[in-house]
Amino acid sequence: MTVSDTVSTTGRGSTTAVRFHGPGDVRLDRVPARDLLPDEVALAPLAVGVCGTDGHIVAGSFPAARPVVLGHEVCGRVTEVGADVDGLDVGDLVTVEPHRYCTACAYCRLGQEHLCDHRRGYGVRLDGGMTRRQIVPARIAYRLPAGTLPWIGALTEPLACCVHGMDRLAPVSGLPALVYGAGPAGAMMVALARSAGCAPVVAMDPRADRRRLALAMGAHAAFDPTDPGTQAAARALTGGFGFPYVVDAVGSSRILRDAMAMASRGGRILVFGVAHPEDEAGIRPNEIFSRELTIIGALINPYTHQRAVGLLSALPLERLTPAFFGLDELPAALAEQRSGTADKVFLAPYGRQAATSAVG
Ligand SMILES: [Zn+2]
Ligand SMILES: [Zn+2]
């Protein structure tokens, strides 16, 4: 992949943005800075999370508009408010709920907007936050509590997806939970399971640094799933009962099979990670029947963004180790996200200092 820098100077009336032009073709473009509509706000994005989806878009394996400004995990400072906007002021730190729904399809009219026939995501089909100036409707900008660090604020979007997943899993306190995958999403799932009172919370990840992260985020135990004997050791922590709640925060047929094997009778299995569309799991219907298993999906973040804002200070999110890159460094950021040592990678359009300091 190449980044071609087409920016010579940041002229008045324009801004710089990381735009996807096609597989392997991401450019730092100078784009015209348009005026606000009355219901919009302009943001200076201070921290923008880099997520697996961004890598899939750049690789060409996740459909996106061309050109589109990437970035859907955005925290920024409000720099301008439209004439009709109430409740937001210049200087506010906000996080963006990055979806637009049609409001007219059957799902939208049933209150299931996240399943909308015509859902469009900012940073995928609509211009996102990897820029020095993002314009969004004010209704999708959520004010963050005073003192929130921008990089923590940028975790609201993935956390909101985890909250929806936990809503779907619906754990009750005092029962075991097992989480496959302790990347950023799996680690947040661990923290949510712990705060929901699940006990023990057990994490599985082949990477030692991610097992350490899972423990730091509240797991009672963390195992390497490639070690022989791991399944027996994890099950032993439940007294042999198994796990009433199992989360796949990776997304693969193999993990779905393992999750079913580790579930207790009556267990609920949340498919949260994004598996490859062609990946197929051999599942025995008799097992679902006779063990009364429930397999659940969870898609994005319906009505959970505000609750995720409320959770930012309640979960140990500062234990994630962040890494920051400039707007001109997306390839390096994606490489770090794939195989580096940071737990979570961000672009910092105004620099690391702005991403890591509370807005005064
Ligand atoms: Zn994401
Ligand atoms: Zn719709």
mmCIF file of C-alpha atoms and ligand atoms in Angstrom:
data_model
loop_
_atom_site.group_PDB
_atom_site.id
_atom_site.type_symbol
_atom_site.label_atom_id
_atom_site.label_comp_id
_atom_site.label_asym_id
_atom_site.label_seq_id
_atom_site.Cartn_x
_atom_site.Cartn_y
_atom_site.Cartn_z
ATOM 1 C CA MET A 1 0.000 0.000 0.000
ATOM 2 C CA THR A 2 1.184 3.489 -0.723
ATOM 3 C CA VAL A 3 0.221 6.829 0.635
ATOM 4 C CA SER A 4 0.698 9.624 -1.813
ATOM 5 C CA ASP A 5 0.749 13.004 -0.220
ATOM 6 C CA THR A 6 -1.072 15.387 -2.501
ATOM 7 C CA VAL A 7 -0.975 18.176 0.055
ATOM 8 C CA SER A 8 1.379 20.991 -0.741
ATOM 9 C CA THR A 9 0.086 23.596 1.653
ATOM 10 C CA THR A 10 -2.993 23.707 3.827
ATOM 11 C CA GLY A 11 -4.626 26.605 2.114
ATOM 12 C CA ARG A 12 -7.449 28.632 3.512
ATOM 13 C CA GLY A 13 -10.805 27.040 2.765
ATOM 14 C CA SER A 14 -9.444 23.514 2.640
ATOM 15 C CA THR A 15 -8.433 20.799 5.022
ATOM 16 C CA THR A 16 -6.374 17.627 4.908
ATOM 17 C CA ALA A 17 -7.952 14.196 5.027
ATOM 18 C CA VAL A 18 -6.943 10.549 4.679
ATOM 19 C CA ARG A 19 -9.031 9.283 1.786
ATOM 20 C CA PHE A 20 -9.551 5.795 0.408
ATOM 21 C CA HIS A 21 -9.416 5.796 -3.395
ATOM 22 C CA GLY A 22 -9.312 2.034 -3.978
ATOM 23 C CA PRO A 23 -7.591 -1.101 -2.664
ATOM 24 C CA GLY A 24 -4.078 -0.178 -1.549
ATOM 25 C CA ASP A 25 -4.643 3.429 -2.588
ATOM 26 C CA VAL A 26 -4.950 5.765 0.392
ATOM 27 C CA ARG A 27 -3.972 9.398 -0.024
ATOM 28 C CA LEU A 28 -3.560 12.376 2.196
ATOM 29 C CA ASP A 29 -5.677 14.767 0.159
ATOM 30 C CA ARG A 30 -6.435 18.418 0.405
ATOM 31 C CA VAL A 31 -10.208 18.724 0.334
ATOM 32 C CA PRO A 32 -12.391 21.833 0.238
ATOM 33 C CA ALA A 33 -13.746 22.862 3.639
ATOM 34 C CA ARG A 34 -17.457 23.408 3.015
ATOM 35 C CA ASP A 35 -19.789 25.511 5.145
ATOM 36 C CA LEU A 36 -21.996 23.961 7.827
ATOM 37 C CA LEU A 37 -25.675 23.193 7.385
ATOM 38 C CA PRO A 38 -27.836 24.580 10.214
ATOM 39 C CA ASP A 39 -28.043 21.209 12.041
ATOM 40 C CA GLU A 40 -24.339 20.358 11.774
ATOM 41 C CA VAL A 41 -21.221 20.836 13.832
ATOM 42 C CA ALA A 42 -17.588 20.910 12.731
ATOM 43 C CA LEU A 43 -15.010 19.036 14.786
ATOM 44 C CA ALA A 44 -11.265 19.043 15.085
ATOM 45 C CA PRO A 45 -10.709 15.274 15.499
ATOM 46 C CA LEU A 46 -8.128 14.809 18.264
ATOM 47 C CA ALA A 47 -8.024 10.998 18.348
ATOM 48 C CA VAL A 48 -9.373 8.543 15.783
ATOM 49 C CA GLY A 49 -9.217 4.834 16.531
ATOM 50 C CA VAL A 50 -7.796 2.550 13.858
ATOM 51 C CA CYS A 51 -9.870 -0.597 13.714
ATOM 52 C CA GLY A 52 -9.798 -3.898 11.865
ATOM 53 C CA THR A 53 -12.469 -2.567 9.530
ATOM 54 C CA ASP A 54 -10.108 0.186 8.346
ATOM 55 C CA GLY A 55 -7.547 -2.449 7.420
ATOM 56 C CA HIS A 56 -10.194 -4.465 5.555
ATOM 57 C CA ILE A 57 -11.316 -1.347 3.649
ATOM 58 C CA VAL A 58 -7.774 -0.482 2.626
ATOM 59 C CA ALA A 59 -7.120 -4.098 1.609
ATOM 60 C CA GLY A 60 -10.266 -4.067 -0.531
ATOM 61 C CA SER A 61 -12.096 -6.755 1.464
ATOM 62 C CA PHE A 62 -14.726 -4.455 3.017
ATOM 63 C CA PRO A 63 -16.823 -2.314 0.652
ATOM 64 C CA ALA A 64 -16.460 1.455 1.001
ATOM 65 C CA ALA A 65 -17.187 4.561 -1.043
ATOM 66 C CA ARG A 66 -14.398 6.020 -3.187
ATOM 67 C CA PRO A 67 -13.086 8.462 -2.335
ATOM 68 C CA VAL A 68 -14.116 8.537 1.306
ATOM 69 C CA VAL A 69 -12.427 9.989 4.375
ATOM 70 C CA LEU A 70 -11.673 7.013 6.636
ATOM 71 C CA GLY A 71 -12.137 6.857 10.415
ATOM 72 C CA HIS A 72 -15.232 5.909 12.414
ATOM 73 C CA GLU A 73 -13.949 5.924 16.018
ATOM 74 C CA VAL A 74 -13.755 9.657 16.518
ATOM 75 C CA CYS A 75 -13.249 11.997 19.431
ATOM 76 C CA GLY A 76 -12.911 15.679 18.659
ATOM 77 C CA ARG A 77 -13.339 19.208 19.837
ATOM 78 C CA VAL A 78 -16.264 21.221 18.462
ATOM 79 C CA THR A 79 -14.910 24.134 16.417
ATOM 80 C CA GLU A 80 -18.119 25.467 14.842
ATOM 81 C CA VAL A 81 -21.836 24.963 15.430
ATOM 82 C CA GLY A 82 -24.644 25.377 12.911
ATOM 83 C CA ALA A 83 -27.363 27.962 13.417
ATOM 84 C CA ASP A 84 -30.004 25.451 14.591
ATOM 85 C CA VAL A 85 -27.820 23.420 16.951
ATOM 86 C CA ASP A 86 -28.832 23.324 20.603
ATOM 87 C CA GLY A 87 -26.833 21.767 23.378
ATOM 88 C CA LEU A 88 -23.350 21.831 21.875
ATOM 89 C CA ASP A 89 -20.859 24.669 22.047
ATOM 90 C CA VAL A 90 -17.513 25.478 20.517
ATOM 91 C CA GLY A 91 -14.847 23.835 22.658
ATOM 92 C CA ASP A 92 -16.944 20.834 23.738
ATOM 93 C CA LEU A 93 -15.239 17.464 23.526
ATOM 94 C CA VAL A 94 -17.506 15.024 21.697
ATOM 95 C CA THR A 95 -17.587 11.488 20.357
ATOM 96 C CA VAL A 96 -19.382 10.591 17.136
ATOM 97 C CA GLU A 97 -21.957 7.807 16.715
ATOM 98 C CA PRO A 98 -20.922 7.075 13.147
ATOM 99 C CA HIS A 99 -24.079 5.892 11.386
ATOM 100 C CA ARG A 100 -26.841 7.338 9.277
ATOM 101 C CA TYR A 101 -30.113 5.464 8.942
ATOM 102 C CA CYS A 102 -32.787 5.906 6.283
ATOM 103 C CA THR A 103 -35.636 6.239 8.865
ATOM 104 C CA ALA A 104 -38.126 4.843 6.318
ATOM 105 C CA CYS A 105 -37.436 1.103 5.957
ATOM 106 C CA ALA A 106 -39.274 -1.573 7.928
ATOM 107 C CA TYR A 107 -36.388 -1.943 10.398
ATOM 108 C CA CYS A 108 -36.074 1.770 11.041
ATOM 109 C CA ARG A 109 -39.807 1.937 11.660
ATOM 110 C CA LEU A 110 -39.576 -0.960 14.116
ATOM 111 C CA GLY A 111 -36.908 0.821 16.153
ATOM 112 C CA GLN A 112 -34.181 -1.473 14.800
ATOM 113 C CA GLU A 113 -32.303 1.235 12.924
ATOM 114 C CA HIS A 114 -29.017 -0.655 13.158
ATOM 115 C CA LEU A 115 -30.510 -3.295 10.851
ATOM 116 C CA CYS A 116 -31.582 -0.572 8.369
ATOM 117 C CA ASP A 117 -31.754 -1.550 4.696
ATOM 118 C CA HIS A 118 -29.780 1.584 3.811
ATOM 119 C CA ARG A 119 -27.415 2.045 6.733
ATOM 120 C CA ARG A 120 -24.384 4.186 5.913
ATOM 121 C CA GLY A 121 -21.367 4.524 8.133
ATOM 122 C CA TYR A 122 -19.166 7.569 8.557
ATOM 123 C CA GLY A 123 -15.649 6.558 7.609
ATOM 124 C CA VAL A 124 -17.026 3.868 5.273
ATOM 125 C CA ARG A 125 -19.659 5.392 2.989
ATOM 126 C CA LEU A 126 -19.747 8.916 4.436
ATOM 127 C CA ASP A 127 -16.693 11.012 5.226
ATOM 128 C CA GLY A 128 -15.157 10.065 8.556
ATOM 129 C CA GLY A 129 -12.735 11.478 11.085
ATOM 130 C CA MET A 130 -9.207 10.942 9.727
ATOM 131 C CA THR A 131 -8.971 14.618 8.901
ATOM 132 C CA ARG A 132 -8.337 17.952 10.584
ATOM 133 C CA ARG A 133 -11.960 19.037 10.089
ATOM 134 C CA GLN A 134 -14.971 16.705 10.167
ATOM 135 C CA ILE A 135 -18.551 17.873 9.725
ATOM 136 C CA VAL A 136 -21.348 15.773 11.227
ATOM 137 C CA PRO A 137 -25.007 16.279 12.144
ATOM 138 C CA ALA A 138 -25.107 17.525 15.731
ATOM 139 C CA ARG A 139 -27.481 14.705 16.706
ATOM 140 C CA ILE A 140 -24.700 12.116 16.325
ATOM 141 C CA ALA A 141 -22.150 14.113 18.358
ATOM 142 C CA TYR A 142 -22.233 13.134 22.051
ATOM 143 C CA ARG A 143 -20.663 15.424 24.610
ATOM 144 C CA LEU A 144 -18.066 13.766 26.833
ATOM 145 C CA PRO A 145 -17.589 14.451 30.553
ATOM 146 C CA ALA A 146 -15.070 17.130 31.501
ATOM 147 C CA GLY A 147 -11.586 15.719 31.840
ATOM 148 C CA THR A 148 -12.047 12.853 29.380
ATOM 149 C CA LEU A 149 -8.838 12.161 27.501
ATOM 150 C CA PRO A 150 -9.491 12.279 23.758
ATOM 151 C CA TRP A 151 -8.034 8.814 23.108
ATOM 152 C CA ILE A 152 -10.313 7.379 25.794
ATOM 153 C CA GLY A 153 -13.216 9.265 24.210
ATOM 154 C CA ALA A 154 -12.391 7.656 20.860
ATOM 155 C CA LEU A 155 -13.034 4.253 22.485
ATOM 156 C CA THR A 156 -16.728 5.119 22.882
ATOM 157 C CA GLU A 157 -17.677 3.680 19.487
ATOM 158 C CA PRO A 158 -16.094 0.235 19.903
ATOM 159 C CA LEU A 159 -17.247 0.177 23.533
ATOM 160 C CA ALA A 160 -20.813 0.946 22.416
ATOM 161 C CA CYS A 161 -20.657 -2.095 20.119
ATOM 162 C CA CYS A 162 -19.466 -4.208 23.070
ATOM 163 C CA VAL A 163 -22.309 -2.876 25.221
ATOM 164 C CA HIS A 164 -24.813 -3.977 22.572
ATOM 165 C CA GLY A 165 -23.123 -7.379 22.494
ATOM 166 C CA MET A 166 -23.442 -7.695 26.260
ATOM 167 C CA ASP A 167 -27.081 -6.585 26.056
ATOM 168 C CA ARG A 168 -27.676 -9.419 23.608
ATOM 169 C CA LEU A 169 -25.757 -11.918 25.763
ATOM 170 C CA ALA A 170 -27.655 -10.697 28.840
ATOM 171 C CA PRO A 171 -25.465 -12.248 31.540
ATOM 172 C CA VAL A 172 -26.668 -12.435 35.131
ATOM 173 C CA SER A 173 -24.214 -11.985 37.954
ATOM 174 C CA GLY A 174 -22.476 -14.840 39.684
ATOM 175 C CA LEU A 175 -22.032 -17.108 36.667
ATOM 176 C CA PRO A 176 -18.904 -17.817 34.581
ATOM 177 C CA ALA A 177 -18.118 -16.074 31.310
ATOM 178 C CA LEU A 178 -15.517 -17.006 28.709
ATOM 179 C CA VAL A 179 -14.149 -14.505 26.164
ATOM 180 C CA TYR A 180 -12.209 -15.639 23.085
ATOM 181 C CA GLY A 181 -9.827 -12.932 21.901
ATOM 182 C CA ALA A 182 -8.320 -10.190 24.061
ATOM 183 C CA GLY A 183 -7.651 -7.518 21.497
ATOM 184 C CA PRO A 184 -9.234 -4.129 22.223
ATOM 185 C CA ALA A 185 -12.814 -5.395 21.753
ATOM 186 C CA GLY A 186 -12.277 -8.650 23.640
ATOM 187 C CA ALA A 187 -10.579 -6.754 26.450
ATOM 188 C CA MET A 188 -13.565 -4.407 26.715
ATOM 189 C CA MET A 189 -15.871 -7.435 26.725
ATOM 190 C CA VAL A 190 -13.850 -8.823 29.623
ATOM 191 C CA ALA A 191 -14.243 -5.535 31.511
ATOM 192 C CA LEU A 192 -17.999 -5.470 30.853
ATOM 193 C CA ALA A 193 -18.437 -9.111 31.900
ATOM 194 C CA ARG A 194 -16.513 -8.399 35.072
ATOM 195 C CA SER A 195 -18.550 -5.297 35.861
ATOM 196 C CA ALA A 196 -21.742 -7.295 35.202
ATOM 197 C CA GLY A 197 -20.656 -9.592 38.030
ATOM 198 C CA CYS A 198 -19.715 -12.634 35.984
ATOM 199 C CA ALA A 199 -17.414 -14.929 37.926
ATOM 200 C CA PRO A 200 -15.051 -16.238 36.957
ATOM 201 C CA VAL A 201 -14.322 -14.238 33.799
ATOM 202 C CA VAL A 202 -11.881 -16.239 31.703
ATOM 203 C CA ALA A 203 -10.069 -14.975 28.597
ATOM 204 C CA MET A 204 -8.439 -16.972 25.802
ATOM 205 C CA ASP A 205 -5.786 -15.470 23.562
ATOM 206 C CA PRO A 206 -2.636 -16.951 22.044
ATOM 207 C CA ARG A 207 -0.702 -13.683 22.641
ATOM 208 C CA ALA A 208 0.898 -13.271 26.052
ATOM 209 C CA ASP A 209 0.588 -9.463 25.962
ATOM 210 C CA ARG A 210 -3.123 -9.764 25.308
ATOM 211 C CA ARG A 211 -3.564 -12.255 28.134
ATOM 212 C CA ARG A 212 -1.860 -9.702 30.400
ATOM 213 C CA LEU A 213 -4.250 -7.039 29.097
ATOM 214 C CA ALA A 214 -7.247 -9.288 29.782
ATOM 215 C CA LEU A 215 -6.076 -9.749 33.368
ATOM 216 C CA ALA A 216 -5.553 -5.987 33.714
ATOM 217 C CA MET A 217 -9.088 -5.409 32.429
ATOM 218 C CA GLY A 218 -10.596 -7.700 35.030
ATOM 219 C CA ALA A 219 -10.284 -11.310 33.870
ATOM 220 C CA HIS A 220 -9.861 -13.768 36.745
ATOM 221 C CA ALA A 221 -7.760 -16.018 34.492
ATOM 222 C CA ALA A 222 -6.361 -15.982 30.974
ATOM 223 C CA PHE A 223 -5.213 -18.939 28.906
ATOM 224 C CA ASP A 224 -3.419 -19.639 25.662
ATOM 225 C CA PRO A 225 -5.976 -21.627 23.625
ATOM 226 C CA THR A 226 -3.169 -23.357 21.707
ATOM 227 C CA ASP A 227 -1.821 -24.979 24.885
ATOM 228 C CA PRO A 228 -3.020 -28.551 25.277
ATOM 229 C CA GLY A 229 -4.980 -28.848 28.477
ATOM 230 C CA THR A 230 -6.283 -25.270 28.313
ATOM 231 C CA GLN A 231 -9.897 -26.289 27.818
ATOM 232 C CA ALA A 232 -9.791 -28.642 30.809
ATOM 233 C CA ALA A 233 -8.091 -25.980 32.936
ATOM 234 C CA ALA A 234 -10.642 -23.334 31.997
ATOM 235 C CA ARG A 235 -13.524 -25.695 32.613
ATOM 236 C CA ALA A 236 -12.055 -26.649 35.988
ATOM 237 C CA LEU A 237 -12.442 -23.010 37.047
ATOM 238 C CA THR A 238 -16.209 -23.498 36.718
ATOM 239 C CA GLY A 239 -16.161 -26.667 38.800
ATOM 240 C CA GLY A 240 -16.714 -28.602 35.579
ATOM 241 C CA PHE A 241 -19.985 -26.821 34.893
ATOM 242 C CA GLY A 242 -18.853 -25.022 31.752
ATOM 243 C CA PHE A 243 -19.616 -21.460 30.721
ATOM 244 C CA PRO A 244 -23.197 -20.157 30.564
ATOM 245 C CA TYR A 245 -21.817 -17.170 28.622
ATOM 246 C CA VAL A 246 -19.240 -17.406 25.854
ATOM 247 C CA VAL A 247 -18.108 -14.510 23.657
ATOM 248 C CA ASP A 248 -16.292 -14.930 20.347
ATOM 249 C CA ALA A 249 -14.496 -11.603 19.996
ATOM 250 C CA VAL A 250 -12.359 -12.944 17.150
ATOM 251 C CA GLY A 251 -14.785 -14.241 14.538
ATOM 252 C CA SER A 252 -14.013 -17.704 13.183
ATOM 253 C CA SER A 253 -15.669 -21.060 12.635
ATOM 254 C CA ARG A 254 -13.053 -22.772 14.787
ATOM 255 C CA ILE A 255 -13.790 -20.507 17.715
ATOM 256 C CA LEU A 256 -17.521 -21.019 17.305
ATOM 257 C CA ARG A 257 -16.939 -24.767 17.565
ATOM 258 C CA ASP A 258 -14.706 -24.295 20.628
ATOM 259 C CA ALA A 259 -17.242 -21.911 22.157
ATOM 260 C CA MET A 260 -20.001 -24.482 21.779
ATOM 261 C CA ALA A 261 -17.791 -27.128 23.378
ATOM 262 C CA MET A 262 -16.994 -24.874 26.338
ATOM 263 C CA ALA A 263 -20.563 -23.684 26.892
ATOM 264 C CA SER A 264 -22.571 -25.189 29.706
ATOM 265 C CA ARG A 265 -25.940 -26.757 28.944
ATOM 266 C CA GLY A 266 -28.298 -23.845 28.414
ATOM 267 C CA GLY A 267 -25.285 -21.704 27.449
ATOM 268 C CA ARG A 268 -25.472 -18.541 25.366
ATOM 269 C CA ILE A 269 -22.790 -17.914 22.729
ATOM 270 C CA LEU A 270 -22.256 -14.427 21.354
ATOM 271 C CA VAL A 271 -20.771 -14.177 17.862
ATOM 272 C CA PHE A 272 -19.203 -10.717 18.098
ATOM 273 C CA GLY A 273 -15.989 -10.887 16.051
ATOM 274 C CA VAL A 274 -16.218 -10.352 12.300
ATOM 275 C CA ALA A 275 -15.613 -13.685 10.587
ATOM 276 C CA HIS A 276 -14.726 -13.899 6.915
ATOM 277 C CA PRO A 277 -17.971 -14.083 4.904
ATOM 278 C CA GLU A 278 -16.980 -17.461 3.427
ATOM 279 C CA ASP A 279 -15.991 -19.062 6.738
ATOM 280 C CA GLU A 280 -18.332 -21.964 7.568
ATOM 281 C CA ALA A 281 -18.692 -23.905 10.799
ATOM 282 C CA GLY A 282 -19.903 -27.504 10.973
ATOM 283 C CA ILE A 283 -22.569 -27.399 13.677
ATOM 284 C CA ARG A 284 -24.645 -30.344 14.857
ATOM 285 C CA PRO A 285 -28.279 -29.264 15.250
ATOM 286 C CA ASN A 286 -28.699 -32.046 17.792
ATOM 287 C CA GLU A 287 -26.118 -30.364 20.007
ATOM 288 C CA ILE A 288 -28.013 -27.077 19.948
ATOM 289 C CA PHE A 289 -31.211 -28.994 20.729
ATOM 290 C CA SER A 290 -30.000 -31.407 23.350
ATOM 291 C CA ARG A 291 -27.782 -28.922 25.197
ATOM 292 C CA GLU A 292 -30.274 -26.100 24.686
ATOM 293 C CA LEU A 293 -27.644 -23.710 23.341
ATOM 294 C CA THR A 294 -28.381 -20.205 22.110
ATOM 295 C CA ILE A 295 -26.201 -18.637 19.401
ATOM 296 C CA ILE A 296 -26.503 -14.870 19.218
ATOM 297 C CA GLY A 297 -25.245 -12.180 16.826
ATOM 298 C CA ALA A 298 -24.641 -8.531 17.686
ATOM 299 C CA LEU A 299 -24.270 -5.779 15.101
ATOM 300 C CA ILE A 300 -22.928 -2.304 15.884
ATOM 301 C CA ASN A 301 -24.349 -0.061 18.578
ATOM 302 C CA PRO A 302 -28.107 0.628 18.638
ATOM 303 C CA TYR A 303 -28.906 3.116 21.410
ATOM 304 C CA THR A 304 -25.747 2.167 23.292
ATOM 305 C CA HIS A 305 -23.476 5.106 22.432
ATOM 306 C CA GLN A 306 -24.759 7.253 25.315
ATOM 307 C CA ARG A 307 -24.392 4.342 27.725
ATOM 308 C CA ALA A 308 -20.846 3.794 26.491
ATOM 309 C CA VAL A 309 -20.099 7.453 27.289
ATOM 310 C CA GLY A 310 -21.310 6.718 30.800
ATOM 311 C CA LEU A 311 -19.027 3.684 31.054
ATOM 312 C CA LEU A 312 -15.816 5.412 29.939
ATOM 313 C CA SER A 313 -14.838 6.362 33.467
ATOM 314 C CA ALA A 314 -16.238 3.183 35.046
ATOM 315 C CA LEU A 315 -14.053 0.710 33.152
ATOM 316 C CA PRO A 316 -10.241 0.455 33.404
ATOM 317 C CA LEU A 317 -9.754 1.653 29.818
ATOM 318 C CA GLU A 318 -6.576 3.570 30.653
ATOM 319 C CA ARG A 319 -4.908 0.165 31.040
ATOM 320 C CA LEU A 320 -4.938 -0.190 27.272
ATOM 321 C CA THR A 321 -1.567 0.846 25.859
ATOM 322 C CA PRO A 322 -2.189 3.331 23.044
ATOM 323 C CA ALA A 323 -0.012 4.191 20.050
ATOM 324 C CA PHE A 324 -0.432 7.392 18.042
ATOM 325 C CA PHE A 325 0.309 8.165 14.418
ATOM 326 C CA GLY A 326 -0.063 11.238 12.232
ATOM 327 C CA LEU A 327 -2.542 11.608 9.387
ATOM 328 C CA ASP A 328 0.284 10.810 6.956
ATOM 329 C CA GLU A 329 1.116 7.538 8.730
ATOM 330 C CA LEU A 330 -1.923 5.318 8.193
ATOM 331 C CA PRO A 331 0.087 2.422 6.676
ATOM 332 C CA ALA A 332 2.374 2.379 9.733
ATOM 333 C CA ALA A 333 -0.676 2.634 11.993
ATOM 334 C CA LEU A 334 -2.306 -0.332 10.249
ATOM 335 C CA ALA A 335 0.912 -2.337 10.542
ATOM 336 C CA GLU A 336 1.039 -1.563 14.266
ATOM 337 C CA GLN A 337 -2.619 -2.494 14.613
ATOM 338 C CA ARG A 338 -2.009 -5.868 12.886
ATOM 339 C CA SER A 339 1.173 -6.952 14.594
ATOM 340 C CA GLY A 340 2.572 -4.303 16.918
ATOM 341 C CA THR A 341 2.766 -4.206 20.680
ATOM 342 C CA ALA A 342 0.210 -1.434 21.327
ATOM 343 C CA ASP A 343 -3.229 -2.535 22.491
ATOM 344 C CA LYS A 344 -5.020 0.154 20.498
ATOM 345 C CA VAL A 345 -3.816 2.366 17.657
ATOM 346 C CA PHE A 346 -4.995 5.907 16.921
ATOM 347 C CA LEU A 347 -4.436 8.593 14.374
ATOM 348 C CA ALA A 348 -3.875 11.918 16.092
ATOM 349 C CA PRO A 349 -4.628 14.631 13.492
ATOM 350 C CA TYR A 350 -3.447 17.365 15.886
ATOM 351 C CA GLY A 351 -0.579 15.404 17.390
ATOM 352 C CA ARG A 352 0.007 13.097 20.325
ATOM 353 C CA GLN A 353 -0.195 15.863 22.922
ATOM 354 C CA ALA A 354 -3.703 16.837 21.808
ATOM 355 C CA ALA A 355 -4.794 13.183 21.832
ATOM 356 C CA THR A 356 -3.584 12.543 25.356
ATOM 357 C CA SER A 357 -4.526 15.760 27.206
ATOM 358 C CA ALA A 358 -7.857 16.736 28.684
ATOM 359 C CA VAL A 359 -9.507 19.596 26.808
ATOM 360 C CA GLY A 360 -9.503 22.615 29.131
HETATM 361 ZN ZN ZN B 1 -14.191 0.150 14.504
HETATM 362 ZN ZN ZN B 2 -33.799 2.184 7.400
#
